[in-house]
mmCIF file of C-alpha atoms in Angstrom:
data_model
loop_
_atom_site.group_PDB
_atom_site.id
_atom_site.type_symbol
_atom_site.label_atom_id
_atom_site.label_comp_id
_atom_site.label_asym_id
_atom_site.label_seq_id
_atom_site.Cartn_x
_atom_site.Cartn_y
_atom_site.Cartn_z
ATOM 1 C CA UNK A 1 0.000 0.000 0.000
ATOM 2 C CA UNK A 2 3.096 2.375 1.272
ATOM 3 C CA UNK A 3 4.525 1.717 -2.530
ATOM 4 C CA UNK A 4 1.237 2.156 -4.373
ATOM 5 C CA UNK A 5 0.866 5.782 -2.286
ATOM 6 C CA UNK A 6 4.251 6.685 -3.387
ATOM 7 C CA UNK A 7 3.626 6.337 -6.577
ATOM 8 C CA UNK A 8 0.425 8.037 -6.827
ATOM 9 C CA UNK A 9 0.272 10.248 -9.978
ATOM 10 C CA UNK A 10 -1.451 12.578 -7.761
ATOM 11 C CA UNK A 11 0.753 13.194 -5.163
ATOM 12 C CA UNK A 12 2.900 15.788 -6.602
ATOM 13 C CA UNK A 13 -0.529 17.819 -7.601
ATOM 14 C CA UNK A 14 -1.228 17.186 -3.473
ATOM 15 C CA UNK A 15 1.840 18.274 -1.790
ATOM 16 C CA UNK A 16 1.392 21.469 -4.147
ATOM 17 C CA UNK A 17 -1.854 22.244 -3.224
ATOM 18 C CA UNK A 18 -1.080 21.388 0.099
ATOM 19 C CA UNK A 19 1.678 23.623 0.853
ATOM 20 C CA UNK A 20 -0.488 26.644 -0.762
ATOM 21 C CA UNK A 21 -3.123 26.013 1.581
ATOM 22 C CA UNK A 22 -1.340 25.824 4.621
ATOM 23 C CA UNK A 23 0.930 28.578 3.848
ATOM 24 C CA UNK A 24 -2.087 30.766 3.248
ATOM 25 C CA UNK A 25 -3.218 32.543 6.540
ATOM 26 C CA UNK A 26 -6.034 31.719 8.263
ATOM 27 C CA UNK A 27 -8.057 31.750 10.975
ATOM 28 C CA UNK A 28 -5.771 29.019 12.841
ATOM 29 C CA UNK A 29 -2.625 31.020 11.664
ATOM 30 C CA UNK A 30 -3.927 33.921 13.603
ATOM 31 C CA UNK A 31 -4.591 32.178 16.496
ATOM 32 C CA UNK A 32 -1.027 30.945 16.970
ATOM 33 C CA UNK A 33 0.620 34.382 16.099
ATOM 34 C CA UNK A 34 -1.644 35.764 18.785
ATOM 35 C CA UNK A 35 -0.539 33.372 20.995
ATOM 36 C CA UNK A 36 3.237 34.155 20.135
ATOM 37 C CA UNK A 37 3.070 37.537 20.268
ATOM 38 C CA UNK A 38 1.733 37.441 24.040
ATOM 39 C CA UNK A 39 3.265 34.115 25.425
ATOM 40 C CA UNK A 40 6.382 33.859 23.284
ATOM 41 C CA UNK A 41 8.185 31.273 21.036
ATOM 42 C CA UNK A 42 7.346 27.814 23.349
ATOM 43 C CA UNK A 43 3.501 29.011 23.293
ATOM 44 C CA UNK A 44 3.268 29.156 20.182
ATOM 45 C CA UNK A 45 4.968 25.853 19.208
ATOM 46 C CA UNK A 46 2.771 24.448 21.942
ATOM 47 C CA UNK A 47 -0.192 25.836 20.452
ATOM 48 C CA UNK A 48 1.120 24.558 16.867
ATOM 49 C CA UNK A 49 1.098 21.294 18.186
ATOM 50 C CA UNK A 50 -2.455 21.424 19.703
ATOM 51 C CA UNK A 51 -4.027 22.983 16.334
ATOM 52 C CA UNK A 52 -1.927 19.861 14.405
ATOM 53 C CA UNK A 53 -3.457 17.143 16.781
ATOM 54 C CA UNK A 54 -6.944 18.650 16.463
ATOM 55 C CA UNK A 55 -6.434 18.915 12.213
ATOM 56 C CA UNK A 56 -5.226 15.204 12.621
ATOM 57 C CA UNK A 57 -8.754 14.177 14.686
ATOM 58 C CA UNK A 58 -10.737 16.005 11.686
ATOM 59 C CA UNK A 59 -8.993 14.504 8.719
ATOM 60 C CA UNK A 60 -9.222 11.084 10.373
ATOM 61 C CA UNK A 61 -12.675 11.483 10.950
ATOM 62 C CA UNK A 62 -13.100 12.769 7.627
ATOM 63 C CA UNK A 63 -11.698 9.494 6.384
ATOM 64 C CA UNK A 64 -14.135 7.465 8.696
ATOM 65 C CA UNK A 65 -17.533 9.191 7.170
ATOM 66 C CA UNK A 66 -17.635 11.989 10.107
ATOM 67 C CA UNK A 67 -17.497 14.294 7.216
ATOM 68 C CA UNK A 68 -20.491 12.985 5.772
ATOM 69 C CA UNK A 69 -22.403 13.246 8.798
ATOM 70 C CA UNK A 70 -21.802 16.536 9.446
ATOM 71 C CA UNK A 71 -22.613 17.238 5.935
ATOM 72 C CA UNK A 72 -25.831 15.377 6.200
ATOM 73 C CA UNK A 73 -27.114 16.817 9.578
ATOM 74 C CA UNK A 74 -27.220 20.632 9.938
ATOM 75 C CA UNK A 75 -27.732 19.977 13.744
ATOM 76 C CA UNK A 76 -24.211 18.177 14.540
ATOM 77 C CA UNK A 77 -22.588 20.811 12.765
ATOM 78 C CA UNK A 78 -24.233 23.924 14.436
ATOM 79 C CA UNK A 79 -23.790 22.193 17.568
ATOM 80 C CA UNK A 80 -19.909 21.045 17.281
ATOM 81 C CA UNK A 81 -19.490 24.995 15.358
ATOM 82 C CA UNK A 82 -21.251 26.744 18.763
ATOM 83 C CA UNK A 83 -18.868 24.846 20.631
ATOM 84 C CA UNK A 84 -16.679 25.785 18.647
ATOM 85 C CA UNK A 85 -17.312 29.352 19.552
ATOM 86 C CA UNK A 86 -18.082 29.408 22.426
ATOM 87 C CA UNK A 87 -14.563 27.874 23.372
ATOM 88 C CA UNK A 88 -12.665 30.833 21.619
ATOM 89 C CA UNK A 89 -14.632 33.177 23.644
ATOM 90 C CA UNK A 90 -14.229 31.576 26.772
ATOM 91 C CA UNK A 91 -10.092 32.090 25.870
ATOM 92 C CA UNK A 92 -10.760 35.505 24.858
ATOM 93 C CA UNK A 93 -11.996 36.359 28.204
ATOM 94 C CA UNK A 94 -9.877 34.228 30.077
ATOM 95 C CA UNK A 95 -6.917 36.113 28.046
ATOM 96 C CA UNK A 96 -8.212 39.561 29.358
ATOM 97 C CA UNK A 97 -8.724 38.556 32.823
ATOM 98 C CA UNK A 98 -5.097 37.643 33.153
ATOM 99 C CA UNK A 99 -2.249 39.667 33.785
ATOM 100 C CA UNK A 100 0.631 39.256 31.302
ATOM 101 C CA UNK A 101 3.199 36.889 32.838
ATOM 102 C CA UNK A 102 6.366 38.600 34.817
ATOM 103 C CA UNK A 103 8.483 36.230 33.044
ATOM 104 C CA UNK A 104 9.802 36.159 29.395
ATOM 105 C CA UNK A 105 7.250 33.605 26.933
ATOM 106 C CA UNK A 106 9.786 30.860 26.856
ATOM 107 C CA UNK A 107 9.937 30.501 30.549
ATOM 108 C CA UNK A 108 6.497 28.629 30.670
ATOM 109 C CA UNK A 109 6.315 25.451 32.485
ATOM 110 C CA UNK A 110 5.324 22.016 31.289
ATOM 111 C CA UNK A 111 1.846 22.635 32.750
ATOM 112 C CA UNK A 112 1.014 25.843 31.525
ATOM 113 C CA UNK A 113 2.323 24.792 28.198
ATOM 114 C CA UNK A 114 0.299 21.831 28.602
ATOM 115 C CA UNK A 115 -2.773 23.969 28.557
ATOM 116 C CA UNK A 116 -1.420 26.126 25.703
ATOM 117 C CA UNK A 117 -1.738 23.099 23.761
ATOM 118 C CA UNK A 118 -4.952 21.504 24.640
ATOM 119 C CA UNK A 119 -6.593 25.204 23.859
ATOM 120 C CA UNK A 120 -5.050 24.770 20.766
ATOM 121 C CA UNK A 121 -6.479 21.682 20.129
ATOM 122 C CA UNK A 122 -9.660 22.393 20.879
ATOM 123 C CA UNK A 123 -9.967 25.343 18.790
ATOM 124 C CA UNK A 124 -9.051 22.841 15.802
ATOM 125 C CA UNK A 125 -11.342 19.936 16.671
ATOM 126 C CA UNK A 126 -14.381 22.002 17.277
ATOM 127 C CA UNK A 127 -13.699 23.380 13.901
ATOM 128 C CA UNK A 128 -16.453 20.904 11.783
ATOM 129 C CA UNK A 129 -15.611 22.738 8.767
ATOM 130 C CA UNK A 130 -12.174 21.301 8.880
ATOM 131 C CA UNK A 131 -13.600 17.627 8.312
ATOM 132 C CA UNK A 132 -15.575 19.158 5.720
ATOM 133 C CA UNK A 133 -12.820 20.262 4.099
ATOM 134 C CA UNK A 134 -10.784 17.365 4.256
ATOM 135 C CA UNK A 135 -13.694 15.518 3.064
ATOM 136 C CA UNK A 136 -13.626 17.244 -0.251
ATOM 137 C CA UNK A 137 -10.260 18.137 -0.731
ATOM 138 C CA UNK A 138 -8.658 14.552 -0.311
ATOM 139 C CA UNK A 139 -10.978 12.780 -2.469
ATOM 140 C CA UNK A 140 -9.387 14.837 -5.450
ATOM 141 C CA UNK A 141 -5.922 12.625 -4.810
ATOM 142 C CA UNK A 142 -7.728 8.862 -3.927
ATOM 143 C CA UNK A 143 -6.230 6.395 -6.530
ATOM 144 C CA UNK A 144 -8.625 3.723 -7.486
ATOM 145 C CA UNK A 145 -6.722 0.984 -7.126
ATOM 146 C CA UNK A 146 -5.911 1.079 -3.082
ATOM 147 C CA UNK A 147 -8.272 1.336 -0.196
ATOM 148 C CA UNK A 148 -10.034 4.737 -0.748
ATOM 149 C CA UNK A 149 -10.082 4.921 3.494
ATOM 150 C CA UNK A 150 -6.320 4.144 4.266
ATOM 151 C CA UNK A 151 -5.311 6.766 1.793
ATOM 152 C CA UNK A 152 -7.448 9.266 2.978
ATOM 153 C CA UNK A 153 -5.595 8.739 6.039
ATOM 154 C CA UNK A 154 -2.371 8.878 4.624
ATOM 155 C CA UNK A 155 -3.342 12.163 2.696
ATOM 156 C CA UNK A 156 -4.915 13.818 5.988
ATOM 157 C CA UNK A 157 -1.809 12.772 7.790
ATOM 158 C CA UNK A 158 0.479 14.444 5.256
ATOM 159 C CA UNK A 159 -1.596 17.939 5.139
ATOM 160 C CA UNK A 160 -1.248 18.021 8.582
ATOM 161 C CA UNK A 161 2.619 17.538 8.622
ATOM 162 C CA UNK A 162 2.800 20.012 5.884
ATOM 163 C CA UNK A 163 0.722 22.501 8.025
ATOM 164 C CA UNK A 164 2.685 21.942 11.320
ATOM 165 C CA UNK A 165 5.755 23.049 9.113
ATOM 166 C CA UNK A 166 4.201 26.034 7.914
ATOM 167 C CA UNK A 167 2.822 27.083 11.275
ATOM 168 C CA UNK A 168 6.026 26.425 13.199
ATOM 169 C CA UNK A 169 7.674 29.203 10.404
ATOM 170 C CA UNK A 170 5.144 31.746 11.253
ATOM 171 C CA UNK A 171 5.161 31.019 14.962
ATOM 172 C CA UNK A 172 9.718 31.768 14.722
ATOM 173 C CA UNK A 173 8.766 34.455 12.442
ATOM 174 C CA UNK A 174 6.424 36.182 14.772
ATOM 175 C CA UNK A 175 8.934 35.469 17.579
ATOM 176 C CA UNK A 176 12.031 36.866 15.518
ATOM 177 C CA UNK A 177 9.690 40.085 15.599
ATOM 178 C CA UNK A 178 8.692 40.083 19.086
ATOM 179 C CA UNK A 179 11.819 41.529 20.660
ATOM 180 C CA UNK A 180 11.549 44.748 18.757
ATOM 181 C CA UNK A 181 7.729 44.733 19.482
ATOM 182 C CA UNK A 182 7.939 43.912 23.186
ATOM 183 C CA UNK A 183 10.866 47.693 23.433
ATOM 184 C CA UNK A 184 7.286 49.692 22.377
ATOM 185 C CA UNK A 185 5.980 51.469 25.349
ATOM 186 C CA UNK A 186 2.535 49.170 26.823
ATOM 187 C CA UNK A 187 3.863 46.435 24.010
ATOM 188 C CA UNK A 188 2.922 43.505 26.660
ATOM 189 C CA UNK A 189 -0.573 44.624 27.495
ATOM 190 C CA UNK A 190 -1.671 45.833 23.910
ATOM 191 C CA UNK A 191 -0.397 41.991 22.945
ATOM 192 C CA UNK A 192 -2.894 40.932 25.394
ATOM 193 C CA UNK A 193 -5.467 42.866 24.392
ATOM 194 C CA UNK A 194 -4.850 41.912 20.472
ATOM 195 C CA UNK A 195 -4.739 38.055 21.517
ATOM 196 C CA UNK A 196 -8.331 38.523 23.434
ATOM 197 C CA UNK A 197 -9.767 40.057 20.423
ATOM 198 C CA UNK A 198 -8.515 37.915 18.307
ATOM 199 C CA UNK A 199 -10.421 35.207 19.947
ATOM 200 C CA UNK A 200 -13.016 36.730 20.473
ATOM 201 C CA UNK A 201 -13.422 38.050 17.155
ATOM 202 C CA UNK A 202 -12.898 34.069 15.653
ATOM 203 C CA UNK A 203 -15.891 33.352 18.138
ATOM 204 C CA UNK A 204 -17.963 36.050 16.431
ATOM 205 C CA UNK A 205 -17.265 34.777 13.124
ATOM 206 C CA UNK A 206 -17.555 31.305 13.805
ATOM 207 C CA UNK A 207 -21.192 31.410 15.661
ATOM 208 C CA UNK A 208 -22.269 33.756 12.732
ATOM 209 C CA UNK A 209 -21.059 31.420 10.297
ATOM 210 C CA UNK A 210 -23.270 28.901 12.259
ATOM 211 C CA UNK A 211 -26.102 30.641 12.898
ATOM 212 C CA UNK A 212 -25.876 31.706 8.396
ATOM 213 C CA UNK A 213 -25.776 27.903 8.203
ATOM 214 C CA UNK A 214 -28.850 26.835 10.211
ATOM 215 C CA UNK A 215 -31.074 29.247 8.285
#
């Protein structure tokens, strides 16, 4: 199967396509810059991690027909998407209520970078429209000749490795810059207060998105 998958006509066309998509900023890009730009380098490569592991739950429930339920009920998918929501808002808040830390970004313990990273994978896995999309992007590449399910895995599990790449740029990127950001007068708190509405403004747009869809 491993050979077969290698030697998909397709593949080339994927990784392409791949790379363009993850490379292009998003909603999840945002939400890791705004976590590097308040927490530093290590919480943003945490949250890189937690947005992969959530991608990696969509695309392999993409590949197991999760997709197709969410496609077929309108409920499941305004209920995961308020959840969704309602999760990035709860960080929003919990961003403004908190004062920035005393201690430089990289200084963050294993716990608190433990919780960096299950926030960001909960902002990916209440995503639904992630399963969606792997649902109709990866059926583009499926060869007919090998189990339609096992490469869907395969392909889900490369996008995602692609994507952690491209993320982890932005996130040393965004870090490079912070050190000349963090010598502006208030720097620290205005971080905060661009990381809170940041989430908060991804809640807004993903409960309107919701509420367009239930119509």
């Amino acid at each position: 199967m491993s050979e077969a998958f290698l030697h998909n006509p397709a593949l080339p066309a994927f990784l392409l396509a791949s790379l363009v998509l993850a490379a292009t900023p998003g909603p999840g890009v945002i939400y890791i810059l705004a976590r590097t730009l308040e927490q530093g380098r290590r919480a943003g490569l945490s949250s890189v991690a937690g947005v992969a592991s959530g991608n990696l739950v969509n695309a392999i429930g993409a590949a197991i027909g999760l997709a197709a339920l969410l496609t077929l009920s309108s409920l499941a998918f305004a209920v995961i998407q308020y959840a969704g929501a309602l999760y990035l808002f709860y960080l929003g808040v919990k961003t403004l209520a908190t004062a920035p830390p005393s201690t430089p970004g990289d200084a963050f313990g294993k716990a608190a970078l433990a919780a960096i990273f299950r926030d960001g994978f909960m902002v990916a896995v209440l995503n639904p429209k992630t399963a969606l999309f792997f649902a109709a992007f990866l059926p583009q590449f499926i060869h007919p000749a090998a189990p339609a399910m096992l490469q869907s895995m395969l392909f889900g599990v490369l996008f995602v490795l692609i994507a952690l790449v491209t993320d982890s740029i932005y996130v040393l990127t965004a870090s490079a810059a912070s050190p000349a950001l963090s010598r502006l007068h208030k720097a620290p708190r205005f971080a905060r207060y661009l990381s809170a509405a940041v989430l908060i403004g991804l809640a807004v747009l993903a409960a309107t998105s919701a509420s367009s869809r239930s119509r």
